[in-house]
Amino acid sequence: MGDIAWWQEGVIYQIYPLSFADSNGDGMGDLRGIISRLDYLNDGTPASLGVDAIWLSPVYPSPLRDCGYDVSDYTDIAPAMGTLADFDELVDRAHARGIRVILDLVLNHTSDQHPWFVASRSSRDNPRRDWYLWHDGGGPRRPPNNWRSRFGGRAWTWDAATRQWYMHGFLPEQPDVNWRNPQVKAAMWEVVRFWLDRGVDGFRLDVVNHYIKDDQWRDNPTRWWYRESPLRSLIAYDRQWHIYDRDRPALKDVLREFRQLLDAYPERMSVGEISSDDPLGVAAALCGPELLHLTFNFAFTHTPWRAAAFQEAIRRWEAALGPGSWPTYTLSNHDVPRHYSRYGRRAAARRARVAAAMLLTLRGTPFLYYGEEIGMRETAIPRRELVDPVGKRYWPFYRGRDGCRTPMQWDATAQAGFSTARPWLRVNEDYMRRNVAAQRDDPNSLLSFYRQLIWLRKATPALRRGRYEPFQEGARESLSFLRHTAEQTVLVVLNFADRPTRLVPDRPWPSRRWRVLLSTAGRNGEELPGLAPVFAPYEVCIMEAL
Ligand code: GLC
């Protein structure tokens, strides 16, 4: 790959705006709060985190039935988060620091309060009727087909006033739009242009592979068994193969149009969220030079803590992607439990470093989730405080996604420096010890480690753009790989085990002499001794061939 784009070599940081920083004391995060923390994210020096872009989860007006993923106006800012003027200022100030801004576009569905849906449901002959997915079914008792909602229950709700069903892949308050209607498409492209013209650098497309549904409304076939996670075989949604309510071939035509629109502006990007029965296959099929720039691969969010399991996840992703495509990696986001907690209690602090080093040295775009850089953990939310509709519905079997969405922990003052008021979700009880202020000046903190990794990545072409080559395939305890450019070779060794491990590559050493660029075992700047080196428990060691 000759030229490499910012969205390939850059580090992207996901902000959950409701929980990042509250500037006006109402307990909810807002745009001015984000502005006030931009220097933390990147002030141009290694004293800051050094991220290249921020992706903001939805900031639009919303009744907040699904925490903003139910949009009631695509071209404005939620009053609780600020104004369009604040947004423009955020973009300007971010750009001044070299930080790009990526917005979350939720175009599969709107809120039921969106004027389009209000019009659509008002009568069968409203001009907007066909903007959503309406169907007679077999009358009020028989929905059109067996489709289920991702959040529980049927994917169809009967509208008594107009005597038809409407389709919703998520909550009934999130009706799916009709992407096969050219007017809808045109209206969506207007939305995209609105933000591009305001200087937005890219978009994350929410559930992008759900946009187009089967035009014959066929039943999904039954799936009897969920091999990866047998418990899911109990959930009605997961007991279907979702071949008719997502992953339809016609989606590619929509994405081609979207890409042309984006390409009319310089240096813009897109990243698609895919949830599918074949996540890698679909993610690979939907990215490339004519389609989305990137697609998410969430494999790391559920890979068990074993070097071989991660190596296999990487191998599959590299193999699935075509030559014109580029990988992405994610450890945590607003939909899954935070990885620090997933990695257990005793070893979490050391595992979090190994995981961060992996994320930031693999070939591909790393997506960080706010707070992971200080080791924020999943917060236990009592039932009466739950906000996430999915948690409310499935409690106590599944407690929902609130636990990974709690306020950013800035310092040890009340509410962790997030707000002066009681926040919309409680702060994790560990905030007095675990916060930015406590870690900022400590060279041994996790935050300092993230900073070192990110700035090392910036300074090391092989880490940003180099080819990926496994160095010891099938190793049980460690993950080691090379990154090559024509001028540079870097070797990354990650010991996943709580005991020392010897590196025995399954191919010739590309060099006899290596200088350590970054090590968690105090070897920085040293030369690596011998050709069968031993690495300490949970050691991270990044070396450059001399
Ligand atoms: C995506 C979002 C999730 C949201 C859902 C419905 O999966 O990441 O938070 O609930 O779409 O919009």
Coordinates of C-alpha atoms and ligand atoms in Angstrom, one line a residue:
M1 CA 0.0 0.0 0.0
G2 CA 1.6 3.2 -1.1
D3 CA -0.2 6.2 0.3
I4 CA -1.7 5.6 3.7
A5 CA -4.6 7.6 5.0
W6 CA -5.1 9.1 8.4
W7 CA -7.9 6.7 9.2
Q8 CA -5.5 3.8 8.7
E9 CA -2.6 4.9 10.7
G10 CA -4.4 7.0 13.2
V11 CA -5.7 6.1 16.7
I12 CA -9.5 6.7 17.1
Y13 CA -10.9 7.3 20.5
Q14 CA -14.6 6.7 21.2
I15 CA -16.3 9.3 23.4
Y16 CA -19.7 8.5 24.9
P17 CA -20.8 12.1 25.1
L18 CA -23.3 11.7 27.9
S19 CA -20.5 10.4 30.2
F20 CA -17.3 12.3 29.2
A21 CA -17.5 15.7 30.8
D22 CA -20.4 17.9 32.0
S23 CA -19.8 21.6 31.6
N24 CA -23.1 23.0 32.8
G25 CA -23.8 20.9 35.9
D26 CA -26.9 19.1 34.8
G27 CA -25.3 15.6 35.4
M28 CA -25.1 14.9 31.6
G29 CA -22.0 15.2 29.5
D30 CA -22.0 17.8 26.7
L31 CA -20.1 19.3 23.9
R32 CA -18.5 22.1 25.9
G33 CA -17.3 19.4 28.3
I34 CA -15.6 17.6 25.5
I35 CA -14.0 20.9 24.3
S36 CA -12.6 21.5 27.8
R37 CA -10.8 18.1 27.6
L38 CA -9.3 18.3 24.2
D39 CA -5.9 19.0 25.5
Y40 CA -6.0 15.7 27.5
L41 CA -6.7 13.9 24.2
N42 CA -4.0 15.6 22.1
D43 CA -2.1 18.8 22.7
G44 CA 0.5 17.9 20.2
T45 CA 3.0 16.6 22.9
P46 CA 3.6 13.2 24.5
A47 CA 2.2 14.7 27.7
S48 CA -1.2 14.1 26.2
L49 CA -2.8 10.8 25.0
G50 CA -2.1 11.7 21.3
V51 CA -5.2 10.3 19.7
D52 CA -5.8 11.3 16.0
A53 CA -9.6 11.3 16.0
I54 CA -12.6 11.2 18.3
W55 CA -15.8 9.3 17.4
L56 CA -18.8 10.8 19.2
S57 CA -21.6 8.4 20.0
P58 CA -24.9 10.2 19.1
V59 CA -25.2 13.9 20.0
Y60 CA -28.6 14.5 18.3
P61 CA -31.9 15.4 19.8
S62 CA -33.4 12.2 21.1
P63 CA -36.1 11.0 23.6
L64 CA -33.2 8.8 24.9
R65 CA -35.1 5.5 24.8
D66 CA -31.9 3.9 23.6
C67 CA -29.4 6.4 24.9
G68 CA -29.4 8.6 21.8
Y69 CA -29.5 5.7 19.3
D70 CA -33.1 6.8 18.7
V71 CA -32.7 10.1 16.8
S72 CA -35.5 12.6 16.5
D73 CA -33.6 15.1 14.4
Y74 CA -30.6 14.3 12.3
T75 CA -29.4 17.8 11.8
D76 CA -29.3 19.3 15.2
I77 CA -27.6 18.9 18.6
A78 CA -29.5 17.6 21.6
P79 CA -30.3 20.7 23.8
A80 CA -28.7 18.9 26.8
M81 CA -25.5 18.6 24.9
G82 CA -25.3 22.1 23.4
T83 CA -25.9 23.8 20.2
L84 CA -24.7 23.7 16.6
A85 CA -22.5 26.6 17.4
D86 CA -20.9 24.6 20.2
F87 CA -20.5 21.8 17.7
D88 CA -18.8 24.0 15.2
E89 CA -16.5 25.2 17.9
L90 CA -15.7 21.7 18.9
V91 CA -14.7 20.8 15.3
D92 CA -12.6 23.9 15.0
R93 CA -10.8 23.4 18.2
A94 CA -10.3 19.7 17.6
H95 CA -8.9 20.4 14.1
A96 CA -6.5 23.0 15.6
R97 CA -5.0 20.2 17.7
G98 CA -4.9 17.7 14.8
I99 CA -7.8 15.8 16.1
R100 CA -10.4 14.7 13.5
V101 CA -14.1 14.4 14.4
I102 CA -16.2 11.3 13.5
L103 CA -20.0 11.3 14.1
D104 CA -22.2 8.4 14.7
L105 CA -24.9 8.1 12.1
V106 CA -27.9 6.0 13.1
L107 CA -29.6 5.6 9.7
N108 CA -31.2 2.2 10.0
H109 CA -34.0 3.6 12.2
T110 CA -35.2 6.9 13.6
S111 CA -36.9 7.6 16.9
D112 CA -40.7 7.2 16.8
Q113 CA -40.7 10.9 17.7
H114 CA -38.9 11.9 14.5
P115 CA -41.3 14.1 12.3
W116 CA -40.8 11.6 9.5
F117 CA -42.3 8.8 11.5
V118 CA -45.0 11.0 13.1
A119 CA -46.1 11.8 9.6
S120 CA -45.7 8.3 8.4
R121 CA -47.9 6.8 11.1
S122 CA -50.5 9.6 10.8
S123 CA -52.4 7.9 7.9
R124 CA -52.0 5.4 5.2
D125 CA -52.0 8.0 2.5
N126 CA -49.5 10.4 4.1
P127 CA -46.7 11.0 1.6
R128 CA -44.2 9.8 4.2
R129 CA -46.1 6.5 4.7
D130 CA -43.6 4.6 2.6
W131 CA -40.6 6.0 4.4
Y132 CA -41.0 3.2 6.9
L133 CA -41.7 -0.5 6.7
W134 CA -45.5 -0.9 6.9
H135 CA -47.3 -4.2 6.3
D136 CA -50.8 -5.6 6.6
G137 CA -49.6 -9.0 7.9
G138 CA -52.6 -11.2 8.7
G139 CA -54.4 -8.6 10.7
P140 CA -53.8 -7.5 14.3
R141 CA -53.0 -11.0 15.5
R142 CA -50.7 -12.1 12.8
P143 CA -47.5 -10.2 12.1
P144 CA -46.1 -10.3 8.6
N145 CA -43.3 -12.8 9.4
N146 CA -41.2 -14.3 12.2
W147 CA -38.7 -11.5 12.6
R148 CA -37.6 -10.7 16.1
S149 CA -36.3 -7.5 17.6
R150 CA -32.7 -7.5 18.7
F151 CA -33.9 -6.0 22.1
G152 CA -36.6 -8.6 22.7
G153 CA -40.0 -9.4 21.4
R154 CA -41.3 -9.2 17.8
A155 CA -39.8 -6.9 15.2
W156 CA -43.3 -5.8 14.3
T157 CA -45.7 -3.5 16.2
W158 CA -49.4 -3.2 15.3
D159 CA -50.6 0.4 14.8
A160 CA -54.2 0.3 15.7
A161 CA -55.1 3.7 14.2
T162 CA -54.0 2.8 10.7
R163 CA -54.3 -1.0 11.0
Q164 CA -50.9 -2.0 9.8
W165 CA -47.7 -3.3 11.3
Y166 CA -44.4 -1.4 11.3
M167 CA -41.1 -3.0 11.5
H168 CA -38.4 -2.3 14.1
G169 CA -35.2 -4.2 14.5
F170 CA -34.6 -2.7 17.9
L171 CA -37.2 -1.0 20.2
P172 CA -40.7 -0.3 19.0
E173 CA -39.7 3.4 19.6
Q174 CA -37.0 2.9 16.9
P175 CA -38.9 2.2 13.7
D176 CA -36.7 1.1 10.7
V177 CA -36.8 3.3 7.7
N178 CA -37.4 2.1 4.2
W179 CA -34.0 2.4 2.4
R180 CA -35.5 1.1 -0.8
N181 CA -37.5 4.3 -1.1
P182 CA -35.4 6.8 -3.2
Q183 CA -36.8 9.8 -1.3
V184 CA -35.5 8.3 2.0
K185 CA -32.1 7.7 0.5
A186 CA -32.0 11.3 -0.8
A187 CA -33.0 12.6 2.6
M188 CA -30.3 10.5 4.2
W189 CA -27.7 11.8 1.8
E190 CA -28.8 15.4 2.7
V191 CA -28.1 14.6 6.3
V192 CA -24.6 13.3 5.4
R193 CA -23.9 16.4 3.4
F194 CA -25.1 18.6 6.2
W195 CA -22.4 17.3 8.5
L196 CA -19.7 17.0 5.9
D197 CA -20.2 20.7 5.1
R198 CA -19.8 21.4 8.8
G199 CA -16.3 19.9 8.6
V200 CA -16.9 16.5 10.0
D201 CA -14.2 14.0 9.0
G202 CA -16.1 10.8 9.0
F203 CA -18.9 8.7 10.2
R204 CA -19.5 5.5 12.2
L205 CA -22.5 3.8 10.6
D206 CA -24.7 2.2 13.2
V207 CA -25.9 -1.4 12.3
V208 CA -25.1 -0.7 8.7
N209 CA -25.8 -4.2 7.5
H210 CA -29.4 -3.9 8.7
Y211 CA -30.4 -1.1 6.3
I212 CA -31.9 -3.3 3.6
K213 CA -34.5 -6.0 4.3
D214 CA -35.9 -8.7 2.1
D215 CA -38.4 -7.3 -0.3
Q216 CA -40.6 -10.4 0.0
W217 CA -40.6 -10.4 3.8
R218 CA -39.6 -14.0 4.0
D219 CA -39.3 -15.8 7.4
N220 CA -35.8 -16.2 8.8
P221 CA -34.9 -19.9 9.2
T222 CA -34.6 -21.3 12.6
R223 CA -31.1 -21.7 14.2
W224 CA -31.2 -24.5 16.7
W225 CA -27.9 -24.1 18.4
Y226 CA -25.4 -21.3 19.1
R227 CA -22.1 -23.0 19.1
E228 CA -20.0 -20.0 20.2
S229 CA -22.2 -19.3 23.2
P230 CA -24.8 -22.0 24.0
L231 CA -26.6 -19.6 26.4
R232 CA -27.6 -17.5 23.4
S233 CA -29.6 -20.4 22.1
L234 CA -32.1 -19.4 24.7
I235 CA -32.7 -16.0 23.2
A236 CA -35.4 -15.9 20.5
Y237 CA -33.5 -13.4 18.4
D238 CA -30.5 -15.6 18.3
R239 CA -32.5 -18.7 17.4
Q240 CA -32.8 -17.4 13.9
W241 CA -30.5 -17.1 11.0
H242 CA -30.8 -13.5 10.1
I243 CA -30.7 -13.9 6.4
Y244 CA -33.8 -11.8 5.5
D245 CA -33.7 -8.9 8.0
R246 CA -30.0 -8.0 7.4
D247 CA -27.1 -8.7 5.1
R248 CA -29.1 -8.3 1.9
P249 CA -27.2 -8.0 -1.4
A250 CA -28.9 -4.7 -2.4
L251 CA -27.1 -3.0 0.5
K252 CA -23.9 -2.7 -1.6
D253 CA -25.6 -0.4 -4.0
V254 CA -26.5 1.9 -1.1
L255 CA -23.0 1.9 0.2
R256 CA -21.5 2.6 -3.2
E257 CA -23.7 5.8 -3.4
F258 CA -22.6 6.7 0.1
R259 CA -19.0 6.3 -0.8
Q260 CA -19.3 8.5 -3.9
L261 CA -20.8 11.1 -1.7
L262 CA -18.0 10.9 0.8
D263 CA -15.3 10.9 -1.9
A264 CA -16.5 14.2 -3.2
Y265 CA -15.0 15.7 0.0
P266 CA -11.2 15.3 0.7
E267 CA -10.0 12.9 3.3
R268 CA -13.3 11.7 4.8
M269 CA -13.8 8.2 6.2
S270 CA -16.5 5.8 7.2
V271 CA -16.6 2.8 9.5
G272 CA -19.5 0.4 9.6
E273 CA -20.8 -1.5 12.6
I274 CA -21.7 -5.0 11.6
S275 CA -23.6 -7.5 13.7
S276 CA -24.1 -10.6 11.7
D277 CA -24.2 -14.4 11.8
D278 CA -21.0 -14.1 9.7
P279 CA -19.4 -11.0 11.2
L280 CA -16.0 -11.3 9.5
G281 CA -17.3 -12.3 6.1
V282 CA -19.8 -9.5 6.1
A283 CA -17.4 -7.0 7.5
A284 CA -14.8 -7.9 4.8
A285 CA -17.4 -7.8 2.1
L286 CA -18.6 -4.3 3.0
C287 CA -15.3 -2.5 3.1
G288 CA -13.0 -1.6 0.3
P289 CA -12.2 1.1 -2.2
E290 CA -15.8 1.5 -3.4
L291 CA -17.7 0.7 -0.2
L292 CA -17.0 1.6 3.4
H293 CA -13.5 2.6 4.3
L294 CA -13.5 0.4 7.4
T295 CA -15.7 -2.0 9.2
F296 CA -15.5 -3.1 12.8
N297 CA -14.4 -6.5 13.8
F298 CA -15.5 -7.1 17.4
A299 CA -13.7 -10.5 17.8
F300 CA -11.5 -9.1 20.5
T301 CA -14.5 -8.1 22.6
H302 CA -15.2 -11.7 23.3
T303 CA -11.9 -13.5 22.7
P304 CA -10.9 -15.5 25.9
W305 CA -7.5 -14.6 27.4
R306 CA -5.3 -17.0 25.5
A307 CA -2.5 -16.0 23.2
A308 CA -3.5 -18.6 20.7
A309 CA -7.1 -17.4 20.6
F310 CA -6.0 -13.8 19.8
Q311 CA -3.6 -15.1 17.2
E312 CA -6.4 -17.0 15.5
A313 CA -8.7 -14.0 15.6
I314 CA -6.0 -11.9 13.9
R315 CA -5.3 -14.6 11.4
R316 CA -8.9 -14.9 10.4
W317 CA -9.4 -11.2 10.0
E318 CA -6.2 -10.8 7.9
A319 CA -7.3 -13.7 5.7
A320 CA -10.9 -12.4 5.3
L321 CA -9.9 -8.9 4.1
G322 CA -9.2 -8.3 0.5
P323 CA -6.0 -6.5 -0.6
G324 CA -7.7 -3.1 -0.8
S325 CA -9.1 -3.4 2.7
W326 CA -7.7 -2.5 6.1
P327 CA -8.3 -4.1 9.5
T328 CA -9.7 -2.5 12.6
Y329 CA -9.4 -3.6 16.2
T330 CA -11.5 -2.9 19.3
L331 CA -11.3 -4.2 22.9
S332 CA -14.2 -2.3 24.4
N333 CA -17.1 -0.1 23.3
H334 CA -20.5 1.1 24.7
D335 CA -22.2 -2.2 24.0
V336 CA -19.9 -4.7 25.8
P337 CA -18.5 -5.1 29.3
R338 CA -15.2 -3.2 29.7
H339 CA -12.2 -5.4 29.0
Y340 CA -10.4 -4.5 32.2
S341 CA -13.2 -6.3 34.0
R342 CA -13.4 -9.1 31.5
Y343 CA -9.7 -9.9 32.2
G344 CA -10.4 -10.9 35.7
R345 CA -9.4 -9.4 39.1
R346 CA -5.9 -10.5 40.0
A347 CA -4.2 -10.1 36.7
A348 CA -6.3 -7.4 35.1
A349 CA -3.8 -4.6 35.5
R350 CA -1.1 -6.6 33.7
R351 CA -3.4 -8.0 31.1
A352 CA -4.7 -4.6 30.3
R353 CA -1.2 -3.6 29.3
V354 CA -0.7 -6.6 27.1
A355 CA -4.0 -6.0 25.5
A356 CA -3.3 -2.3 24.9
A357 CA 0.1 -3.1 23.4
M358 CA -1.6 -5.6 21.1
L359 CA -4.3 -3.2 20.0
L360 CA -1.8 -0.4 19.3
T361 CA 0.9 -2.5 17.5
L362 CA -1.2 -4.7 15.2
R363 CA -1.7 -3.8 11.5
G364 CA -5.0 -1.9 11.5
T365 CA -6.9 1.0 13.0
P366 CA -7.2 0.8 16.7
F367 CA -10.4 2.1 18.3
L368 CA -10.1 3.0 22.0
Y369 CA -13.1 3.4 24.3
Y370 CA -13.0 6.4 26.7
G371 CA -11.6 5.4 30.1
E372 CA -9.8 2.3 29.0
E373 CA -6.6 4.2 29.2
I374 CA -7.0 4.5 32.9
G375 CA -8.3 1.0 33.4
M376 CA -11.9 1.9 34.0
R377 CA -13.9 -1.1 35.1
E378 CA -17.4 -2.2 34.6
T379 CA -19.7 -0.5 37.2
A380 CA -22.4 -2.5 39.0
I381 CA -25.6 -0.6 38.5
P382 CA -28.5 -1.5 40.9
R383 CA -31.7 -2.4 39.1
R384 CA -33.6 0.8 40.1
E385 CA -30.9 2.9 38.4
L386 CA -30.8 1.0 35.1
V387 CA -31.2 3.2 32.0
D388 CA -30.4 0.8 29.2
P389 CA -33.7 -0.7 27.9
V390 CA -32.0 -4.0 27.3
G391 CA -30.8 -4.3 30.9
K392 CA -34.3 -3.5 32.2
R393 CA -35.9 -6.1 30.0
Y394 CA -33.5 -9.0 30.7
W395 CA -32.5 -8.3 34.3
P396 CA -31.2 -10.3 36.2
F397 CA -30.0 -12.6 33.4
Y398 CA -28.4 -9.8 31.5
R399 CA -27.8 -6.5 33.2
G400 CA -27.5 -4.4 30.1
R401 CA -24.9 -2.0 28.9
D402 CA -25.0 0.8 31.6
G403 CA -22.0 -0.7 33.4
C404 CA -19.6 0.3 30.6
R405 CA -21.2 3.8 30.1
T406 CA -20.5 5.4 33.5
P407 CA -18.9 8.8 33.9
M408 CA -15.2 9.3 32.9
Q409 CA -13.1 9.4 36.0
W410 CA -11.0 12.6 35.9
D411 CA -10.0 13.1 39.5
A412 CA -10.8 12.2 43.1
T413 CA -13.2 15.0 43.7
A414 CA -17.0 14.4 44.0
Q415 CA -18.4 12.7 40.9
A416 CA -14.9 12.0 39.7
G417 CA -14.6 15.5 38.3
F418 CA -17.2 14.6 35.7
S419 CA -19.9 16.9 36.9
T420 CA -20.9 19.0 39.9
A421 CA -24.3 17.4 40.0
R422 CA -25.4 13.9 40.5
P423 CA -24.7 12.2 37.1
W424 CA -27.2 10.4 35.0
L425 CA -25.4 7.1 35.7
R426 CA -23.5 6.5 39.0
V427 CA -19.7 6.9 39.0
N428 CA -17.7 3.7 39.6
E429 CA -16.8 3.4 43.3
D430 CA -13.1 3.1 42.5
Y431 CA -12.8 6.6 41.2
M432 CA -10.8 7.9 44.1
R433 CA -7.9 5.7 43.2
R434 CA -8.5 5.2 39.5
N435 CA -8.6 8.5 37.7
V436 CA -6.7 10.7 35.2
A437 CA -5.2 13.0 37.8
A438 CA -3.8 10.2 39.8
Q439 CA -2.2 8.6 36.7
R440 CA -1.1 11.6 34.7
D441 CA 2.2 12.2 36.4
D442 CA 3.0 8.6 37.4
P443 CA 5.4 7.2 34.8
N444 CA 4.3 3.7 35.7
S445 CA 0.6 4.2 35.3
L446 CA -1.6 2.6 32.7
L447 CA -2.3 6.0 31.3
S448 CA 1.4 6.7 30.8
F449 CA 1.7 3.3 29.1
Y450 CA -1.1 4.1 26.7
R451 CA 0.6 7.5 26.0
Q452 CA 4.0 5.8 25.4
L453 CA 2.4 3.2 23.0
I454 CA 0.5 5.8 21.0
W455 CA 3.5 8.1 20.6
L456 CA 5.8 5.2 19.8
R457 CA 3.3 4.2 17.1
K458 CA 3.4 7.7 15.7
A459 CA 7.2 7.6 15.5
T460 CA 7.5 4.1 14.1
P461 CA 6.4 3.7 10.4
A462 CA 6.4 -0.1 10.7
L463 CA 3.9 0.0 13.4
R464 CA 1.6 2.4 11.6
R465 CA 1.7 0.9 8.1
G466 CA 3.9 -2.2 8.1
R467 CA 2.9 -5.7 6.9
Y468 CA 1.9 -8.1 9.6
E469 CA 3.7 -11.4 9.9
P470 CA 3.2 -13.9 12.7
F471 CA 6.5 -14.9 14.3
Q472 CA 5.6 -17.9 16.4
E473 CA 2.4 -19.4 15.2
G474 CA 0.4 -21.6 17.6
A475 CA 2.4 -20.5 20.6
R476 CA 0.4 -21.1 23.7
E477 CA 1.7 -18.4 26.1
S478 CA 2.8 -15.6 23.9
L479 CA 1.8 -13.7 20.8
S480 CA 4.6 -12.4 18.7
F481 CA 4.6 -10.9 15.3
L482 CA 6.7 -8.8 13.0
R483 CA 5.7 -5.5 11.3
H484 CA 7.7 -4.7 8.2
T485 CA 8.1 -1.8 5.9
A486 CA 10.8 -1.6 3.2
E487 CA 13.0 0.3 5.7
Q488 CA 12.1 -1.0 9.1
T489 CA 11.3 -4.3 10.9
V490 CA 9.7 -4.3 14.3
L491 CA 9.1 -7.3 16.5
V492 CA 6.3 -7.3 19.1
V493 CA 6.4 -9.9 21.8
L494 CA 3.4 -10.1 24.2
N495 CA 3.5 -12.6 27.0
F496 CA 0.0 -13.6 27.9
A497 CA 1.1 -15.8 30.7
D498 CA 1.9 -15.3 34.4
R499 CA 5.2 -17.1 34.0
P500 CA 8.3 -16.5 31.9
T501 CA 8.2 -17.5 28.3
R502 CA 11.0 -18.2 25.8
L503 CA 10.6 -17.0 22.3
V504 CA 11.2 -19.7 19.8
P505 CA 10.2 -18.4 16.4
D506 CA 8.9 -20.8 13.7
R507 CA 10.9 -19.0 11.0
P508 CA 14.3 -17.5 10.7
W509 CA 15.1 -14.3 12.6
P510 CA 15.1 -11.4 10.2
S511 CA 17.9 -9.8 12.1
R512 CA 20.5 -10.8 14.8
R513 CA 20.4 -7.5 16.6
W514 CA 17.4 -5.9 18.2
R515 CA 17.0 -2.7 20.2
V516 CA 14.1 -2.5 22.6
L517 CA 11.8 0.4 22.0
L518 CA 9.4 -0.3 24.8
S519 CA 9.3 -2.9 27.5
T520 CA 7.3 -3.4 30.6
A521 CA 10.3 -5.2 32.1
G522 CA 12.6 -2.2 32.2
R523 CA 14.6 -3.1 29.1
N524 CA 14.0 0.2 27.2
G525 CA 17.0 1.0 25.0
E526 CA 18.8 -2.3 25.7
E527 CA 19.8 -4.8 23.0
L528 CA 18.1 -8.1 23.2
P529 CA 20.4 -10.8 24.5
G530 CA 20.8 -13.9 22.3
L531 CA 18.4 -15.5 19.9
A532 CA 16.2 -17.5 22.3
P533 CA 15.3 -14.6 24.7
V534 CA 13.2 -15.1 27.7
F535 CA 10.4 -12.7 28.5
A536 CA 9.0 -12.0 32.0
P537 CA 5.4 -12.8 33.0
Y538 CA 3.0 -10.6 31.1
E539 CA 5.9 -8.7 29.6
V540 CA 5.3 -6.5 26.6
C541 CA 8.4 -6.0 24.5
I542 CA 8.6 -4.0 21.3
M543 CA 11.9 -4.2 19.4
E544 CA 13.4 -2.7 16.3
A545 CA 15.8 -4.7 14.0
L546 CA 19.2 -3.0 13.9
Ligands
GLC1 C1 -25.9 -0.3 17.7 C2 -25.4 0.6 18.9 C3 -26.2 0.3 20.1 C4 -27.6 0.6 19.8 C5 -28.1 -0.2 18.5 C6 -29.4 0.3 18.0 O1 -25.6 -1.7 18.0 O2 -24.0 0.4 19.0 O3 -25.8 1.0 21.2 O4 -28.4 0.2 20.9 O5 -27.2 -0.1 17.5 O6 -29.2 1.6 17.4

